[in-house]
Amino acid sequence: MAASEQKTVLQFPPSFSSTLSAKVHPLVIFNICDCYVRRPDQAERVIGTLLGSVLPDGTVDIRNSYAVPHNESSGQVALDIDYHHNLLLSHQKVNPKEVIVGWYSTGLGVTGGSALIHEFYSREVPNPIHLTVDTGFRNGEGTIKAYVSVNLSLGDRPLAAQFQEVPLDLRMVEAERIGFDVLKSTMVDKIPSDLEGMEISMQRLLALIDDVYKYVDDVVEGHTAPDNNIGRFISDTVASLPKLSPPAFDKLVNDNVQDHLLLLYLSSITRTQLSLAEKLNTAAQIL
Amino acid sequence: MANTTTPTMARSFLQVAATEEVAPPLRAVQIEGLVVLKIIKHCKELSPSLVTGQLLGLDVGSVLEVTNCFPFPIREEDEEIEAEGANYQLEMMRCLREVNVDNNTVGWYQSMLFGCFQTVELIETFMNYQENIKRCVCIIYDPSRANQGVLALKALKLSDSFMDLYRSNNFTGEKLREKNLSWVDIFEEIPIKVSNSALISAFMTELEDDTPVTQCDYDRLQLSTSPYLERNVEFLIECMDDLSIEQQKFQYYYRNLSRQQAQQQAWLQKRRSENMSRKAAGEEPLPEEDPSNPVFKPIPEPSRLDSFLITNQIANYCNQINGYVTDLKDRLISYPGFWAELQPIIFDEGLA
């Protein structure tokens, strides 16, 4: 009797994770670091939920997070589920568009306990993202990685869950980019005023233009190999400057400056008028 | 010897309990970067509607530390939802306590557009908070200025003299002159410091973009100004209208007052002449005052609180316009120089 041998094949499901990527807002990193610093003494790592939304092109946008108290002992992990749900409801009252998109943990790499937690989260959300933030700086740098779990099955039997890494993008909104210098240092004495900020921006712009100028010089003199793409880019940028003759440009600028000076004058007058009016209003009544 | 005590011995317990501790004046507000980011995110997501949230932290000497915050859901003006709002607050505080976050309320934050935050509601909220907490602060964030590359964060506190006056609810000219209070003294602005834990600054330094191109914030160098300036001037004009209405109220009051005084004088004259005639006739002179006469009813003086607040708003708008225009003027003046330097490079060297 010819017994047809059933070949069991290790199946890898089609990797959809190649199109999936994640974007993280710096607020999430701040939250995680803060929770890590405040963790109870006996805990080695912090675990929490990630909130955000899934963008139409499939990327997961991670916008907020909160820590969930948990207990970890050898092989067993206990997560405070009530707390998790309570906080989720509270957060959704403020911003109903934020839903669970995954969970995070501090520490490098994925441990055995993580698989259990990941299973719990996959019951809440179809494809949770697992974010690890290495607060221990074990590789000499703070690595932030995102993983998606993929089920490995042998034939029909589920074998293991494999955590596959997903490209991560640290995205910063303009408002946050402004305050970035402020956020970088441990203590800033005052919030930078407009003028200082503008000075810094101008200096950076000047430095950039200097670099480009040097590059063009080098290419012309033959020190660097010319790159057509860069050349085209530079010429596009330069061509986008409006062609104005110097007198026309001067007139434009002067008119603008005069308008603004007029406004300045008006507002200063208003201010003096205000102090006068106030003095008159509370002056003693002579009857 | 046992019974020789030096004069610098510790005071007895009773003495210490009796002396009230004088809190040092609030000199600075120290905010964590985390709180700044949270406030920015919350205000921006739900702009243009105004949002509020609670600040949590510690009160340490002359510095108020703000270490965490949470946003409030937008509340409708409904009685039942008031209780829900309180529940939400309690729930959040309880949950945050479990993760070792500082649980003290130290104030609240709110967003405002174009700087119009001087309202009576703000003052009332302040008074409410002040009853429970010794020191509270309000942080105001203006999301509209983020487009110009400015972090518009302000920490405000009501001045003590103003609070006393508000409690007695007496804003007549006399009282104000007594306390030497003018419209600048209502709100006190406190300098803000930003602090970060070492872990976070390590992470941020590392995650900084390496390419200098993306590091440059071009938003700040924009020359288009009209929308922001126009809105500011619009608000300024509206406030001027309000102020003129308030001033008319005062003028009306003063006119009434002087008219009433003239009436009082006339009545008094009549009384006096009557008394004279009575004395001549030998009768009892009538009293010179008659409180039941409507002529003597004191006219209430209108409260100056509104006009003060409006004046404050106008001053704020003026300041904003001033600051913005000076900024712009500097930019515009520096640009021709910039342009003059660039022109030979670009046009003459045949790049364009």
XYZ file of C-alpha atoms in Angstrom:
639
model
C 0.000 0.000 0.000
C 1.447 3.188 -1.037
C 1.146 5.429 1.981
C 1.234 8.938 0.781
C 3.562 10.707 3.085
C 2.139 13.877 4.394
C 4.855 16.357 4.259
C 4.546 18.909 6.968
C 5.834 22.194 5.869
C 6.849 25.037 8.063
C 4.608 27.761 6.873
C 5.467 31.374 6.955
C 2.350 33.389 6.297
C 2.780 35.943 3.570
C 4.703 38.707 5.156
C 2.419 41.674 5.143
C 4.814 43.284 7.535
C 6.891 44.496 4.623
C 4.320 47.207 3.956
C 3.602 47.919 7.586
C 5.561 50.625 9.280
C 5.082 52.621 12.419
C 5.400 56.286 13.240
C 6.076 57.347 16.797
C 5.561 60.794 18.268
C 8.246 61.920 20.695
C 5.594 62.360 23.378
C 5.361 58.586 23.589
C 9.097 58.282 24.230
C 8.843 60.937 26.904
C 5.968 59.139 28.550
C 7.805 55.833 28.534
C 10.975 57.338 29.990
C 8.997 59.115 32.659
C 7.177 55.928 33.639
C 10.452 54.046 33.697
C 12.000 56.589 36.037
C 8.981 56.352 38.320
C 8.633 52.593 38.335
C 8.289 50.784 41.688
C 11.560 49.530 43.069
C 11.081 45.840 42.517
C 10.035 46.103 38.896
C 12.696 45.671 36.299
C 10.775 46.974 33.404
C 7.665 48.950 32.623
C 4.822 47.791 30.457
C 2.090 49.925 29.014
C -0.432 50.447 26.269
C 0.114 52.395 23.085
C -2.659 54.562 21.715
C -2.968 55.982 18.273
C -4.582 55.349 14.960
C -4.028 53.458 11.763
C -3.545 55.728 8.786
C -5.230 54.931 5.492
C -1.994 53.767 3.885
C -1.491 51.149 6.542
C 1.070 52.894 8.736
C 0.391 52.842 12.400
C 0.551 56.276 14.007
C 1.459 55.989 17.688
C 0.439 59.146 19.469
C 0.005 58.495 23.143
C 0.716 55.931 25.783
C 0.131 55.095 29.426
C 1.748 52.669 31.821
C -0.066 49.676 33.256
C 1.044 48.193 36.564
C 2.133 44.613 36.226
C 3.827 41.847 38.142
C 6.479 39.649 36.677
C 7.827 36.557 38.311
C 9.555 33.548 36.772
C 7.412 32.570 33.841
C 4.313 34.347 35.047
C 3.097 37.749 34.120
C 0.116 39.448 35.702
C -1.261 42.596 34.162
C -3.782 44.867 35.836
C -6.511 44.618 33.244
C -9.068 46.755 35.066
C -6.618 49.595 35.309
C -5.866 49.239 31.622
C -9.519 49.473 30.691
C -10.214 52.330 33.055
C -7.453 54.461 31.683
C -8.451 53.603 28.156
C -11.964 54.853 28.778
C -10.654 58.018 30.397
C -8.361 58.751 27.492
C -11.100 58.126 24.998
C -13.336 60.632 26.697
C -10.845 63.290 25.782
C -9.938 62.044 22.345
C -12.241 59.364 21.006
C -10.136 58.902 17.904
C -7.270 57.301 19.793
C -7.536 53.534 19.984
C -5.200 50.820 21.176
C -2.578 50.043 18.584
C -0.198 47.975 20.644
C 1.903 47.901 23.755
C 5.386 48.824 24.860
C 7.995 47.545 27.245
C 11.367 48.845 28.299
C 14.482 46.771 27.906
C 16.252 45.378 24.893
C 14.882 42.426 23.024
C 11.786 40.376 23.415
C 11.438 37.967 26.314
C 9.230 34.987 26.903
C 6.818 36.894 29.056
C 6.329 39.336 26.259
C 4.706 36.703 24.115
C 1.966 36.205 26.683
C 1.332 39.908 26.983
C 1.319 40.198 23.230
C -1.333 37.530 23.056
C -3.455 39.502 25.512
C -3.157 42.595 23.412
C -3.901 40.767 20.221
C -7.251 39.932 21.735
C -7.954 43.630 22.003
C -6.667 44.704 18.641
C -6.138 42.562 15.535
C -2.482 43.286 14.920
C -0.786 44.964 17.820
C 2.589 46.616 17.543
C 5.125 45.841 20.201
C 7.520 48.664 20.937
C 10.696 48.128 22.906
C 12.597 51.059 24.285
C 15.991 50.224 25.611
C 16.368 52.426 28.648
C 19.428 50.535 29.743
C 21.429 51.692 26.758
C 22.852 48.245 26.445
C 24.194 48.612 22.966
C 25.735 51.911 23.857
C 22.746 53.705 22.410
C 19.073 53.891 23.146
C 17.467 51.585 20.660
C 13.810 51.841 19.929
C 12.379 49.007 17.921
C 8.933 47.996 16.859
C 7.819 44.447 16.275
C 4.851 42.694 14.863
C 4.055 39.173 15.812
C 3.766 36.613 13.096
C 2.462 33.163 13.796
C 4.580 30.286 12.740
C 2.637 27.134 12.208
C 3.694 23.671 11.371
C 1.012 22.305 9.133
C -2.078 22.926 11.144
C -0.472 23.194 14.523
C 0.548 26.636 15.737
C 4.148 26.435 16.714
C 5.430 29.736 17.842
C 5.048 33.408 17.408
C 7.870 35.190 15.718
C 8.477 38.828 16.353
C 9.426 40.498 13.142
C 10.878 43.933 13.162
C 8.996 46.728 11.501
C 10.530 50.000 10.250
C 10.020 52.779 12.738
C 9.874 56.446 12.033
C 10.270 59.084 14.676
C 8.032 61.836 13.557
C 8.050 65.300 14.971
C 5.443 67.946 14.368
C 6.545 71.561 13.755
C 5.378 72.747 17.119
C 7.507 70.127 18.768
C 10.464 70.773 16.544
C 10.594 74.336 17.751
C 10.873 73.301 21.320
C 13.334 70.585 20.511
C 16.364 72.444 21.772
C 14.444 73.109 24.917
C 13.619 69.441 25.240
C 17.135 68.265 24.709
C 18.889 69.709 27.710
C 18.235 68.891 31.329
C 17.435 72.396 32.395
C 16.536 75.475 30.468
C 16.199 78.683 32.350
C 13.746 80.375 30.148
C 11.781 79.655 27.057
C 13.666 81.119 24.111
C 12.167 84.355 22.927
C 11.191 85.039 19.342
C 14.264 87.023 18.509
C 16.718 84.423 19.747
C 14.890 81.692 17.916
C 14.964 83.677 14.726
C 18.652 84.320 15.125
C 19.323 80.626 15.444
C 17.230 79.843 12.372
C 19.003 82.468 10.315
C 22.390 81.172 11.343
C 21.438 77.652 10.400
C 20.163 78.805 7.046
C 23.374 80.711 6.397
C 25.435 77.674 7.309
C 23.434 75.566 4.885
C 23.899 78.032 2.061
C 27.621 78.148 2.776
C 27.778 74.379 2.523
C 25.991 74.345 -0.799
C 28.238 77.096 -2.101
C 31.343 75.176 -1.100
C 30.017 72.048 -2.739
C 29.386 73.855 -6.016
C 32.842 75.361 -5.885
C 34.408 71.985 -5.288
C 32.589 70.438 -8.196
C 33.539 73.277 -10.520
C 37.172 72.999 -9.541
C 37.064 69.261 -9.894
C 37.696 68.260 -6.254
C 34.452 66.346 -5.926
C 32.723 64.130 -8.398
C 29.663 65.861 -9.764
C 26.348 64.320 -8.979
C 23.683 65.198 -11.537
C 20.814 64.796 -9.137
C 22.226 67.207 -6.633
C 23.042 69.645 -9.408
C 19.497 69.548 -10.714
C 18.116 69.982 -7.236
C 20.276 73.041 -6.618
C 19.346 74.628 -9.907
C 15.654 74.009 -9.177
C 15.957 75.665 -5.828
C 17.783 78.648 -7.190
C 15.333 79.017 -10.063
C 12.459 79.176 -7.613
C 13.661 82.533 -6.366
C 11.540 85.246 -7.907
C 13.323 87.373 -10.450
C 13.009 90.881 -9.187
C 15.197 93.754 -10.105
C 16.851 95.293 -7.057
C 14.903 98.576 -7.133
C 11.575 96.720 -7.344
C 12.584 94.473 -4.498
C 13.703 97.436 -2.404
C 10.426 99.231 -2.985
C 8.479 96.144 -1.991
C 10.398 95.717 1.186
C 10.226 99.377 2.109
C 6.483 99.546 1.618
C 6.041 96.558 3.822
C 8.290 97.986 6.490
C 6.398 101.262 6.465
C 3.070 99.497 6.884
C 4.391 97.671 9.854
C 5.901 100.746 11.417
C 2.503 102.381 11.152
C 0.967 99.497 13.035
C 3.677 99.751 15.645
C 2.907 103.439 16.071
C -0.813 102.769 16.392
C -0.394 100.123 19.028
C 2.014 102.263 21.052
C -0.473 105.117 20.961
C -3.203 102.767 22.115
C -1.116 101.718 25.048
C -0.406 105.280 26.162
C -4.080 106.104 25.738
C -4.943 103.156 27.955
C -2.762 104.290 30.827
C -4.201 107.800 30.522
C -7.764 106.539 30.527
C -7.106 104.396 33.515
C -5.671 107.311 35.458
C -8.726 109.394 34.621
C -11.146 106.667 35.540
C -9.866 106.124 39.023
C -9.076 109.758 39.675
C -10.633 111.276 42.767
C -14.000 112.791 42.262
C -13.962 116.457 43.033
C -17.498 117.508 43.732
C 25.058 72.856 84.139
C 21.783 71.432 83.104
C 19.717 74.502 83.554
C 21.807 76.999 81.620
C 20.172 77.158 78.264
C 21.722 79.154 75.495
C 19.431 81.753 74.038
C 19.582 80.055 70.673
C 17.926 76.870 71.948
C 15.156 75.520 69.836
C 11.865 77.190 70.487
C 9.323 75.287 72.481
C 6.780 73.282 70.577
C 4.060 75.747 71.360
C 6.025 78.572 69.902
C 6.649 76.723 66.681
C 3.020 75.718 66.371
C 1.938 79.262 66.959
C 4.083 80.923 64.324
C 2.492 80.648 60.940
C 4.790 79.644 58.175
C 5.178 82.289 55.610
C 5.433 80.733 52.201
C 8.237 82.207 50.134
C 6.929 84.065 47.117
C 6.609 82.071 43.950
C 9.601 82.802 41.822
C 9.530 80.344 38.988
C 7.543 77.503 37.557
C 9.546 74.460 36.596
C 7.822 72.396 33.950
C 8.941 69.045 32.649
C 9.394 68.589 28.939
C 6.790 65.850 29.079
C 4.146 68.292 30.282
C 5.052 70.823 27.604
C 4.664 68.200 24.887
C 1.367 66.981 26.295
C -0.067 70.482 26.466
C 1.041 71.247 22.915
C -0.426 68.031 21.614
C -3.754 68.419 23.381
C -4.250 72.043 22.414
C -3.275 71.461 18.832
C -5.419 68.391 18.293
C -8.591 70.019 19.448
C -7.976 73.523 18.199
C -9.808 75.772 17.384
C -11.964 74.868 20.362
C -10.558 75.837 23.711
C -9.401 73.032 25.923
C -8.392 72.726 29.525
C -6.524 70.248 31.606
C -5.154 69.697 35.064
C -1.564 70.171 36.180
C 0.019 67.891 38.752
C 3.237 68.380 40.579
C 4.979 69.542 43.703
C 5.288 72.792 45.534
C 8.908 73.181 46.589
C 9.895 76.409 48.273
C 9.853 79.215 45.791
C 9.610 76.978 42.755
C 6.464 75.247 41.647
C 7.310 71.989 39.891
C 4.885 70.644 37.360
C 5.638 67.020 36.640
C 2.574 65.708 34.878
C -0.756 66.721 33.491
C -3.905 65.243 32.062
C -6.491 66.744 29.767
C -10.135 67.330 30.574
C -12.802 66.119 28.200
C -14.836 68.884 26.637
C -17.772 69.470 28.920
C -21.240 70.501 27.929
C -23.057 72.908 30.166
C -25.181 70.274 31.776
C -25.700 69.559 35.430
C -25.488 65.791 35.158
C -22.254 65.905 33.311
C -20.732 68.004 36.082
C -20.685 64.958 38.297
C -19.192 62.938 35.493
C -16.434 65.487 35.117
C -15.607 65.196 38.798
C -15.613 61.420 38.505
C -13.262 61.549 35.576
C -10.885 63.691 37.555
C -10.913 61.382 40.548
C -10.444 58.359 38.349
C -7.453 59.850 36.551
C -5.817 60.930 39.785
C -6.299 57.486 41.278
C -4.848 55.740 38.250
C -1.888 58.057 38.102
C -1.250 57.494 41.778
C -0.819 53.823 41.094
C 2.037 54.467 38.723
C 3.795 56.739 41.193
C 2.960 60.016 39.528
C 2.806 63.046 41.837
C -0.776 63.385 42.810
C -1.037 67.011 43.875
C -2.999 69.420 41.814
C -0.959 72.549 41.321
C -3.105 74.305 38.788
C -4.601 73.961 35.378
C -3.747 74.775 31.802
C -5.845 76.104 29.009
C -5.450 77.012 25.420
C -6.417 80.353 24.058
C -6.286 81.790 20.611
C -4.618 85.098 19.920
C -4.110 85.941 23.518
C -7.623 86.700 24.703
C -7.509 84.957 28.027
C -8.480 87.753 30.384
C -12.013 86.730 31.202
C -14.061 86.679 34.359
C -14.227 82.879 34.144
C -10.485 82.694 34.498
C -10.603 84.750 37.650
C -13.429 82.687 39.064
C -11.609 79.443 38.367
C -8.552 80.877 40.064
C -10.556 81.744 43.142
C -12.024 78.253 43.228
C -8.622 76.671 43.072
C -7.134 79.068 45.581
C -9.584 77.962 48.219
C -8.228 74.439 48.176
C -4.626 74.813 47.210
C -2.202 77.234 48.678
C -0.371 77.944 45.475
C -1.745 77.386 42.070
C -0.776 78.540 38.674
C -2.458 78.700 35.317
C -0.546 77.923 32.171
C -1.761 79.460 28.973
C -0.763 78.116 25.601
C -1.420 79.778 22.297
C -1.472 77.212 19.484
C -1.875 79.828 16.756
C 1.608 81.107 17.316
C 3.169 77.746 16.721
C 2.880 78.418 13.009
C 5.306 81.229 13.401
C 7.817 79.139 15.207
C 7.218 80.448 18.701
C 6.549 78.449 21.825
C 3.867 80.633 23.370
C 3.650 79.330 26.908
C 2.842 81.574 29.833
C 2.410 80.940 33.534
C -0.035 83.220 35.289
C -1.076 83.889 38.796
C -3.523 86.327 40.301
C -1.810 88.909 42.440
C -2.638 88.736 46.135
C -3.976 92.263 46.420
C -6.340 91.609 43.563
C -7.584 88.428 45.182
C -8.403 90.202 48.425
C -10.303 92.810 46.524
C -12.181 90.234 44.522
C -13.251 88.382 47.608
C -14.783 91.495 49.039
C -16.349 92.041 45.622
C -15.807 95.709 45.817
C -14.413 97.413 42.791
C -15.193 101.013 43.384
C -12.708 103.701 42.525
C -12.058 104.438 46.183
C -11.003 100.942 47.048
C -8.768 100.712 44.065
C -7.023 103.927 44.883
C -6.603 102.701 48.427
C -4.863 99.576 47.362
C -3.023 101.331 44.593
C -4.207 98.704 42.200
C -4.256 99.318 38.498
C -5.055 97.027 35.603
C -1.497 95.841 35.285
C -1.615 94.342 38.728
C -4.333 91.813 38.147
C -2.257 89.076 36.608
C 1.302 88.265 37.463
C 3.404 86.437 34.969
C 5.882 83.939 36.366
C 9.008 82.846 34.470
C 9.011 79.280 33.233
C 11.901 76.871 33.365
C 11.904 73.594 31.528
C 13.585 70.591 33.029
C 14.072 67.059 31.796
C 15.279 63.878 33.353
C 18.713 62.735 32.223
C 17.284 59.650 30.545
C 15.051 61.650 28.287
C 17.733 64.117 27.296
C 19.983 61.190 26.435
C 17.302 59.759 24.196
C 16.491 63.046 22.571
C 20.097 63.860 21.848
C 20.409 60.540 20.180
C 17.254 60.733 18.171
C 18.084 64.127 16.786
C 18.107 64.181 13.030
C 21.591 64.115 11.711
C 20.887 65.980 8.548
C 21.148 69.714 9.157
C 18.649 70.380 6.402
C 15.744 69.097 8.393
C 17.038 70.752 11.512
C 16.356 74.214 10.253
C 12.943 75.506 11.184
C 11.899 77.476 8.165
C 8.535 78.398 9.611
C 10.131 81.121 11.588
C 11.583 82.858 8.575
C 8.313 83.364 6.797
C 7.525 86.812 5.533
C 3.793 86.456 5.065
C 2.208 88.158 7.986
C -1.219 89.382 7.149
C -3.515 86.722 8.632
C -2.064 86.853 12.114
C -1.733 90.604 12.171
C -5.184 91.119 10.724
C -6.804 88.940 13.372
C -4.941 90.760 16.107
C -6.017 94.173 14.882
C -9.589 92.922 14.478
C -9.702 91.781 18.072
C -8.137 95.038 19.137
C -10.911 97.002 17.463
C -13.592 94.858 19.076
C -12.055 95.368 22.462
C -11.918 99.094 21.923
C -15.635 99.056 21.275
C -16.187 97.169 24.499
C -13.996 99.574 26.386
C -15.861 102.571 25.063
C -19.147 101.010 26.192
C -17.721 100.528 29.664
C -16.501 104.099 29.747
C -19.915 105.338 28.752
C -21.346 103.462 31.704
C -18.995 105.337 33.974
C -19.848 108.676 32.450
C -23.520 107.948 32.922
C -22.900 107.035 36.535
C -20.978 110.200 37.214
C -23.612 112.332 35.572
C -26.301 110.699 37.681
C -24.221 111.135 40.760
C -23.681 114.838 40.220
C -27.355 115.306 39.412
C -28.323 113.525 42.579
C -25.956 115.652 44.599
C -27.471 118.802 43.152
C -30.916 117.494 44.072
C -29.724 116.746 47.586
C -28.408 120.267 47.969
C -31.662 121.738 46.755
C -33.679 119.603 49.174
C -31.350 120.508 52.002
C -31.791 124.207 51.297
C -35.513 123.813 51.308
C -35.386 121.972 54.607
C -33.178 124.608 56.159
C -35.442 127.431 55.124
C -38.401 125.441 56.462
C -36.609 124.991 59.741
C -35.938 128.686 59.945
C -39.579 129.446 59.493
C -40.491 126.799 62.046
C -38.076 128.182 64.565
C -39.608 131.559 64.058
C -43.001 129.939 64.650
C -41.608 128.147 67.707
C -42.016 124.540 66.429
C -39.642 121.658 66.471
C -37.151 121.836 63.641
C -37.378 118.965 61.198
C -34.355 116.741 60.822
C -31.994 117.770 58.125
C -31.770 114.310 56.736
C -34.499 112.134 55.395
C -33.349 108.698 54.498
C -36.663 107.671 53.031
C -36.505 110.396 50.434
C -35.519 108.842 47.084
C -33.196 111.773 46.548
C -30.864 110.331 49.123
C -30.736 106.820 47.814
C -27.108 106.034 47.046
C -26.526 105.098 43.445
C -24.379 101.974 43.157
C -21.092 102.551 41.446
C -20.525 100.212 38.531
C -17.826 97.659 39.043
C -14.571 98.359 37.360
C -13.618 94.756 36.987
C -14.855 94.455 33.422
C -13.131 97.564 32.262
C -9.931 96.382 33.873
C -10.121 93.072 32.127
C -10.834 94.667 28.804
C -7.969 97.062 29.297
C -5.750 94.127 30.024
C -6.839 92.432 26.838
C -6.202 95.500 24.775
C -2.780 95.866 26.300
C -2.078 92.271 25.499
C -3.082 92.673 21.872
C -1.000 95.789 21.615
C 1.956 93.987 23.068
C 1.532 91.133 20.688
C 1.280 93.404 17.704
C 4.276 95.328 18.942
C 6.370 92.246 19.413
C 5.301 90.697 16.167
C 5.837 93.795 14.120
C 9.247 94.474 15.600
C 10.200 90.931 14.830
C 8.965 91.281 11.290
C 10.647 94.609 10.810
C 13.942 93.075 11.853
C 13.460 90.287 9.399
C 12.533 92.634 6.615
C 15.463 94.866 7.295
C 17.902 92.023 7.361
C 16.539 90.408 4.212
C 17.681 93.043 1.733
C 21.166 92.648 3.130
C 20.819 88.930 2.752
C 19.441 89.329 -0.718
C 22.186 91.752 -1.640
C 24.764 89.160 -0.641
C 23.035 86.369 -2.475
C 22.364 88.259 -5.675
C 25.919 88.419 -6.993
C 26.374 84.769 -6.156
C 23.261 83.640 -7.905
C 22.686 85.984 -10.786
C 26.138 87.018 -11.765
C 27.701 83.623 -11.627
C 25.135 82.451 -14.084
C 23.559 79.864 -11.873
C 20.064 81.118 -12.550
